[in-house]
mmCIF file of C-alpha atoms in Angstrom:
data_model
loop_
_atom_site.group_PDB
_atom_site.id
_atom_site.type_symbol
_atom_site.label_atom_id
_atom_site.label_comp_id
_atom_site.label_asym_id
_atom_site.label_seq_id
_atom_site.Cartn_x
_atom_site.Cartn_y
_atom_site.Cartn_z
ATOM 1 C CA UNK A 1 297.105 385.846 92.674
ATOM 2 C CA UNK A 2 295.858 388.260 90.055
ATOM 3 C CA UNK A 3 296.546 387.560 86.409
ATOM 4 C CA UNK A 4 297.179 384.287 84.638
ATOM 5 C CA UNK A 5 298.674 381.309 86.374
ATOM 6 C CA UNK A 6 299.810 378.042 84.869
ATOM 7 C CA UNK A 7 300.498 374.760 86.554
ATOM 8 C CA UNK A 8 302.675 372.871 86.676
ATOM 9 C CA UNK A 9 305.584 375.119 85.708
ATOM 10 C CA UNK A 10 307.726 372.117 84.843
ATOM 11 C CA UNK A 11 306.653 368.610 83.873
ATOM 12 C CA UNK A 12 308.503 365.525 82.753
ATOM 13 C CA UNK A 13 306.438 362.662 81.413
ATOM 14 C CA UNK A 14 306.801 359.588 79.256
ATOM 15 C CA UNK A 15 305.616 358.850 75.761
ATOM 16 C CA UNK A 16 302.028 357.667 75.705
ATOM 17 C CA UNK A 17 300.969 359.206 79.010
ATOM 18 C CA UNK A 18 298.154 361.686 79.350
ATOM 19 C CA UNK A 19 299.149 365.106 80.615
ATOM 20 C CA UNK A 20 296.974 368.080 81.536
ATOM 21 C CA UNK A 21 298.311 371.596 81.744
ATOM 22 C CA UNK A 22 296.236 373.996 83.771
ATOM 23 C CA UNK A 23 295.557 377.662 83.110
ATOM 24 C CA UNK A 24 293.623 380.046 85.327
ATOM 25 C CA UNK A 25 292.897 383.745 84.846
ATOM 26 C CA UNK A 26 291.343 386.164 87.298
ATOM 27 C CA UNK A 27 290.094 388.876 84.930
ATOM 28 C CA UNK A 28 287.064 387.077 83.444
ATOM 29 C CA UNK A 29 288.433 387.668 79.961
ATOM 30 C CA UNK A 30 286.349 385.961 77.309
ATOM 31 C CA UNK A 31 289.184 384.924 75.027
ATOM 32 C CA UNK A 32 291.839 382.472 76.113
ATOM 33 C CA UNK A 33 294.617 380.818 74.134
ATOM 34 C CA UNK A 34 297.153 378.030 74.259
ATOM 35 C CA UNK A 35 300.478 378.312 72.449
ATOM 36 C CA UNK A 36 303.561 376.229 72.166
ATOM 37 C CA UNK A 37 306.974 377.765 71.708
ATOM 38 C CA UNK A 38 309.737 375.902 69.927
ATOM 39 C CA UNK A 39 313.084 377.096 68.662
ATOM 40 C CA UNK A 40 312.824 378.403 65.127
ATOM 41 C CA UNK A 41 309.030 378.557 65.178
ATOM 42 C CA UNK A 42 308.220 381.329 67.576
ATOM 43 C CA UNK A 43 304.837 380.809 69.210
ATOM 44 C CA UNK A 44 302.211 378.730 67.485
ATOM 45 C CA UNK A 45 298.556 378.721 68.426
ATOM 46 C CA UNK A 46 297.191 375.337 69.487
ATOM 47 C CA UNK A 47 293.615 376.169 70.520
ATOM 48 C CA UNK A 48 291.655 379.180 71.564
ATOM 49 C CA UNK A 49 288.362 379.790 73.279
ATOM 50 C CA UNK A 50 285.963 382.687 72.788
ATOM 51 C CA UNK A 51 283.908 381.909 75.897
ATOM 52 C CA UNK A 52 282.943 379.058 78.180
ATOM 53 C CA UNK A 53 282.072 375.976 76.120
ATOM 54 C CA UNK A 54 283.315 377.597 72.886
ATOM 55 C CA UNK A 55 286.660 376.434 71.569
ATOM 56 C CA UNK A 56 288.332 376.390 68.187
ATOM 57 C CA UNK A 57 291.475 375.047 66.594
ATOM 58 C CA UNK A 58 294.555 377.078 65.978
ATOM 59 C CA UNK A 59 297.504 376.358 63.772
ATOM 60 C CA UNK A 60 298.764 373.149 65.447
ATOM 61 C CA UNK A 61 295.862 371.386 67.251
ATOM 62 C CA UNK A 62 296.711 367.740 66.527
ATOM 63 C CA UNK A 63 297.350 365.677 69.631
ATOM 64 C CA UNK A 64 295.762 368.206 71.986
ATOM 65 C CA UNK A 65 292.347 368.553 73.573
ATOM 66 C CA UNK A 66 290.922 371.561 75.394
ATOM 67 C CA UNK A 67 287.845 372.268 77.438
ATOM 68 C CA UNK A 68 286.388 375.362 79.019
ATOM 69 C CA UNK A 69 283.591 374.711 81.435
ATOM 70 C CA UNK A 70 284.306 377.909 83.391
ATOM 71 C CA UNK A 71 285.409 381.280 82.044
ATOM 72 C CA UNK A 72 288.470 381.420 84.273
ATOM 73 C CA UNK A 73 289.918 377.996 83.462
ATOM 74 C CA UNK A 74 291.255 376.631 80.188
ATOM 75 C CA UNK A 75 293.047 373.290 80.606
ATOM 76 C CA UNK A 76 295.081 371.731 77.809
ATOM 77 C CA UNK A 77 295.348 367.942 77.627
ATOM 78 C CA UNK A 78 297.838 365.866 75.715
ATOM 79 C CA UNK A 79 295.928 362.615 75.393
ATOM 80 C CA UNK A 80 298.957 360.475 74.526
ATOM 81 C CA UNK A 81 302.134 362.489 74.789
ATOM 82 C CA UNK A 82 304.794 362.214 72.089
ATOM 83 C CA UNK A 83 308.396 363.424 72.070
ATOM 84 C CA UNK A 84 307.478 366.046 69.461
ATOM 85 C CA UNK A 85 305.258 367.671 72.081
ATOM 86 C CA UNK A 86 308.270 368.579 74.176
ATOM 87 C CA UNK A 87 307.975 372.350 74.278
ATOM 88 C CA UNK A 88 307.207 375.383 76.368
ATOM 89 C CA UNK A 89 303.470 375.980 76.609
ATOM 90 C CA UNK A 90 301.982 379.407 77.174
ATOM 91 C CA UNK A 91 298.445 380.221 78.127
ATOM 92 C CA UNK A 92 297.114 383.708 77.379
ATOM 93 C CA UNK A 93 293.974 385.786 77.548
ATOM 94 C CA UNK A 94 292.933 388.926 75.704
ATOM 95 C CA UNK A 95 291.403 391.953 77.317
ATOM 96 C CA UNK A 96 290.717 395.552 76.474
ATOM 97 C CA UNK A 97 293.382 398.124 77.193
ATOM 98 C CA UNK A 98 292.615 401.343 79.032
ATOM 99 C CA UNK A 99 293.737 403.444 76.082
ATOM 100 C CA UNK A 100 291.811 401.339 73.592
ATOM 101 C CA UNK A 101 292.660 398.272 71.604
ATOM 102 C CA UNK A 102 293.538 394.833 72.842
ATOM 103 C CA UNK A 103 296.253 393.407 74.993
ATOM 104 C CA UNK A 104 297.166 389.775 75.265
ATOM 105 C CA UNK A 105 298.333 388.709 78.700
ATOM 106 C CA UNK A 106 300.524 385.659 79.013
ATOM 107 C CA UNK A 107 301.007 383.173 81.774
ATOM 108 C CA UNK A 108 304.526 382.281 82.915
ATOM 109 C CA UNK A 109 304.681 379.147 80.759
ATOM 110 C CA UNK A 110 304.960 375.406 81.402
ATOM 111 C CA UNK A 111 308.086 373.600 80.301
ATOM 112 C CA UNK A 112 307.070 370.087 79.260
ATOM 113 C CA UNK A 113 309.532 367.319 78.483
ATOM 114 C CA UNK A 114 308.319 364.056 76.993
ATOM 115 C CA UNK A 115 310.822 361.219 77.318
ATOM 116 C CA UNK B 1 302.592 381.939 52.945
ATOM 117 C CA UNK B 2 303.836 383.095 56.307
ATOM 118 C CA UNK B 3 301.349 385.239 58.146
ATOM 119 C CA UNK B 4 304.069 387.103 60.043
ATOM 120 C CA UNK B 5 307.621 387.506 58.790
ATOM 121 C CA UNK B 6 310.509 388.788 60.832
ATOM 122 C CA UNK B 7 313.574 388.792 58.613
ATOM 123 C CA UNK B 8 316.180 389.788 61.210
ATOM 124 C CA UNK B 9 317.180 386.810 63.345
ATOM 125 C CA UNK B 10 319.617 388.959 65.301
ATOM 126 C CA UNK B 11 320.245 392.663 65.735
ATOM 127 C CA UNK B 12 322.818 394.713 67.607
ATOM 128 C CA UNK B 13 322.458 398.295 68.742
ATOM 129 C CA UNK B 14 324.622 400.670 70.725
ATOM 130 C CA UNK B 15 323.232 401.796 74.042
ATOM 131 C CA UNK B 16 321.220 405.042 73.737
ATOM 132 C CA UNK B 17 320.782 404.592 69.994
ATOM 133 C CA UNK B 18 317.471 403.857 68.266
ATOM 134 C CA UNK B 19 316.777 400.530 66.572
ATOM 135 C CA UNK B 20 314.083 399.313 64.189
ATOM 136 C CA UNK B 21 312.883 395.728 64.199
ATOM 137 C CA UNK B 22 311.128 394.691 61.014
ATOM 138 C CA UNK B 23 307.819 392.898 60.705
ATOM 139 C CA UNK B 24 305.657 392.231 57.678
ATOM 140 C CA UNK B 25 302.297 390.529 57.739
ATOM 141 C CA UNK B 26 299.919 388.863 55.359
ATOM 142 C CA UNK B 27 296.165 388.964 55.681
ATOM 143 C CA UNK B 28 293.107 389.626 53.568
ATOM 144 C CA UNK B 29 290.962 390.347 56.609
ATOM 145 C CA UNK B 30 290.221 394.089 56.850
ATOM 146 C CA UNK B 31 290.052 393.883 60.637
ATOM 147 C CA UNK B 32 293.204 392.803 62.393
ATOM 148 C CA UNK B 33 295.488 393.796 65.204
ATOM 149 C CA UNK B 34 299.247 393.895 65.395
ATOM 150 C CA UNK B 35 301.244 393.322 68.555
ATOM 151 C CA UNK B 36 304.834 393.370 69.667
ATOM 152 C CA UNK B 37 306.133 391.356 72.591
ATOM 153 C CA UNK B 38 309.432 391.186 74.393
ATOM 154 C CA UNK B 39 310.747 387.923 75.776
ATOM 155 C CA UNK B 40 313.785 388.288 78.037
ATOM 156 C CA UNK B 41 315.986 385.338 78.903
ATOM 157 C CA UNK B 42 313.753 384.638 81.906
ATOM 158 C CA UNK B 43 311.082 383.483 79.455
ATOM 159 C CA UNK B 44 308.013 385.578 80.195
ATOM 160 C CA UNK B 45 306.163 387.310 77.368
ATOM 161 C CA UNK B 46 305.853 391.040 77.911
ATOM 162 C CA UNK B 47 303.372 393.095 75.904
ATOM 163 C CA UNK B 48 304.908 396.209 74.355
ATOM 164 C CA UNK B 49 302.538 397.826 71.898
ATOM 165 C CA UNK B 50 299.354 397.333 69.905
ATOM 166 C CA UNK B 51 298.140 398.727 66.562
ATOM 167 C CA UNK B 52 294.668 398.171 65.198
ATOM 168 C CA UNK B 53 294.137 397.957 61.458
ATOM 169 C CA UNK B 54 291.769 400.918 61.514
ATOM 170 C CA UNK B 55 293.960 403.103 63.686
ATOM 171 C CA UNK B 56 294.935 406.234 61.796
ATOM 172 C CA UNK B 57 297.963 407.095 63.873
ATOM 173 C CA UNK B 58 301.009 405.050 64.695
ATOM 174 C CA UNK B 59 300.906 403.584 68.180
ATOM 175 C CA UNK B 60 303.395 404.764 70.782
ATOM 176 C CA UNK B 61 304.134 403.474 74.280
ATOM 177 C CA UNK B 62 306.967 405.304 75.979
ATOM 178 C CA UNK B 63 310.187 404.439 74.121
ATOM 179 C CA UNK B 64 308.347 402.092 71.787
ATOM 180 C CA UNK B 65 306.611 403.151 68.622
ATOM 181 C CA UNK B 66 305.087 401.129 65.845
ATOM 182 C CA UNK B 67 305.719 402.278 62.283
ATOM 183 C CA UNK B 68 302.513 401.066 60.651
ATOM 184 C CA UNK B 69 302.524 401.102 56.849
ATOM 185 C CA UNK B 70 299.269 399.498 55.882
ATOM 186 C CA UNK B 71 299.771 399.459 52.119
ATOM 187 C CA UNK B 72 303.124 397.743 52.551
ATOM 188 C CA UNK B 73 301.724 395.455 55.274
ATOM 189 C CA UNK B 74 304.550 396.297 57.583
ATOM 190 C CA UNK B 75 304.515 396.978 61.310
ATOM 191 C CA UNK B 76 308.044 397.775 62.375
ATOM 192 C CA UNK B 77 308.904 398.346 66.022
ATOM 193 C CA UNK B 78 311.104 401.315 66.819
ATOM 194 C CA UNK B 79 312.881 401.402 70.160
ATOM 195 C CA UNK B 80 314.361 404.770 70.947
ATOM 196 C CA UNK B 81 317.264 405.363 73.342
ATOM 197 C CA UNK B 82 318.119 401.674 73.749
ATOM 198 C CA UNK B 83 318.962 400.413 77.209
ATOM 199 C CA UNK B 84 320.905 397.340 78.275
ATOM 200 C CA UNK B 85 317.676 395.898 79.637
ATOM 201 C CA UNK B 86 316.222 395.930 76.132
ATOM 202 C CA UNK B 87 318.367 392.933 75.213
ATOM 203 C CA UNK B 88 315.812 390.187 74.558
ATOM 204 C CA UNK B 89 313.847 388.363 71.877
ATOM 205 C CA UNK B 90 311.158 390.440 70.206
ATOM 206 C CA UNK B 91 308.115 388.926 68.593
ATOM 207 C CA UNK B 92 305.675 390.482 66.184
ATOM 208 C CA UNK B 93 302.157 389.026 66.200
ATOM 209 C CA UNK B 94 298.877 389.499 64.398
ATOM 210 C CA UNK B 95 295.333 388.843 65.521
ATOM 211 C CA UNK B 96 293.220 387.973 62.520
ATOM 212 C CA UNK B 97 289.478 387.980 62.893
ATOM 213 C CA UNK B 98 288.248 387.184 66.382
ATOM 214 C CA UNK B 99 290.617 384.537 67.584
ATOM 215 C CA UNK B 100 293.457 383.516 65.339
ATOM 216 C CA UNK B 101 296.835 384.745 66.465
ATOM 217 C CA UNK B 102 300.027 384.369 64.478
ATOM 218 C CA UNK B 103 303.542 385.045 65.709
ATOM 219 C CA UNK B 104 306.756 385.644 63.849
ATOM 220 C CA UNK B 105 309.916 383.689 64.593
ATOM 221 C CA UNK B 106 311.385 386.576 66.526
ATOM 222 C CA UNK B 107 314.390 388.892 66.468
ATOM 223 C CA UNK B 108 317.110 388.661 69.065
ATOM 224 C CA UNK B 109 318.212 392.150 70.075
ATOM 225 C CA UNK B 110 321.511 392.747 71.834
ATOM 226 C CA UNK B 111 322.265 396.178 73.262
ATOM 227 C CA UNK B 112 325.979 396.921 73.406
ATOM 228 C CA UNK B 113 327.301 399.196 76.172
#
């Protein structure tokens, strides 16, 4: 499938477990992002990556780990899940628009529940 | 300080009327980009419009236009001729520098028939 895909779409886990959310894009965009969306906060940036093997923290990185060994993949790992990490997670990439400027493309989201 | 502020939690508009959704931003970086997204109840994020900080003209995309007032640091979204399908959450966002993105808390728009 073309575009950005995320898996799983839904995940229920328990406190303390490790969880990895997958993100794959087919455009070879350099920049990729992970956000979480919570009521009252909009979307908040967790981590972003400028290229393979280059990652940097966003606004809310604590409790998360990312890696990017290949341009097309950008997995997000919760090393020891906590209830406060219950959220909807969006992966995104940025590419150039035909008319100029940037466009950020979003995946469909992963709804994660930590019990 | 909030990087992106959307002061209208909820807005209503009559079908076929125009509506303006407010967005102010805060940055000292001379190079930045401003985005608007639509999120319907199904949950996906849909890109609407983009404005670069150096763009001289206001961006337009079909029924969407961005009223960019750089000195006031505002980037309001104008939707003309509202349709029932425009009912959704709308998010303003800013890209600062090369990677940092900031989103507002969103405005819920309801289009009334």
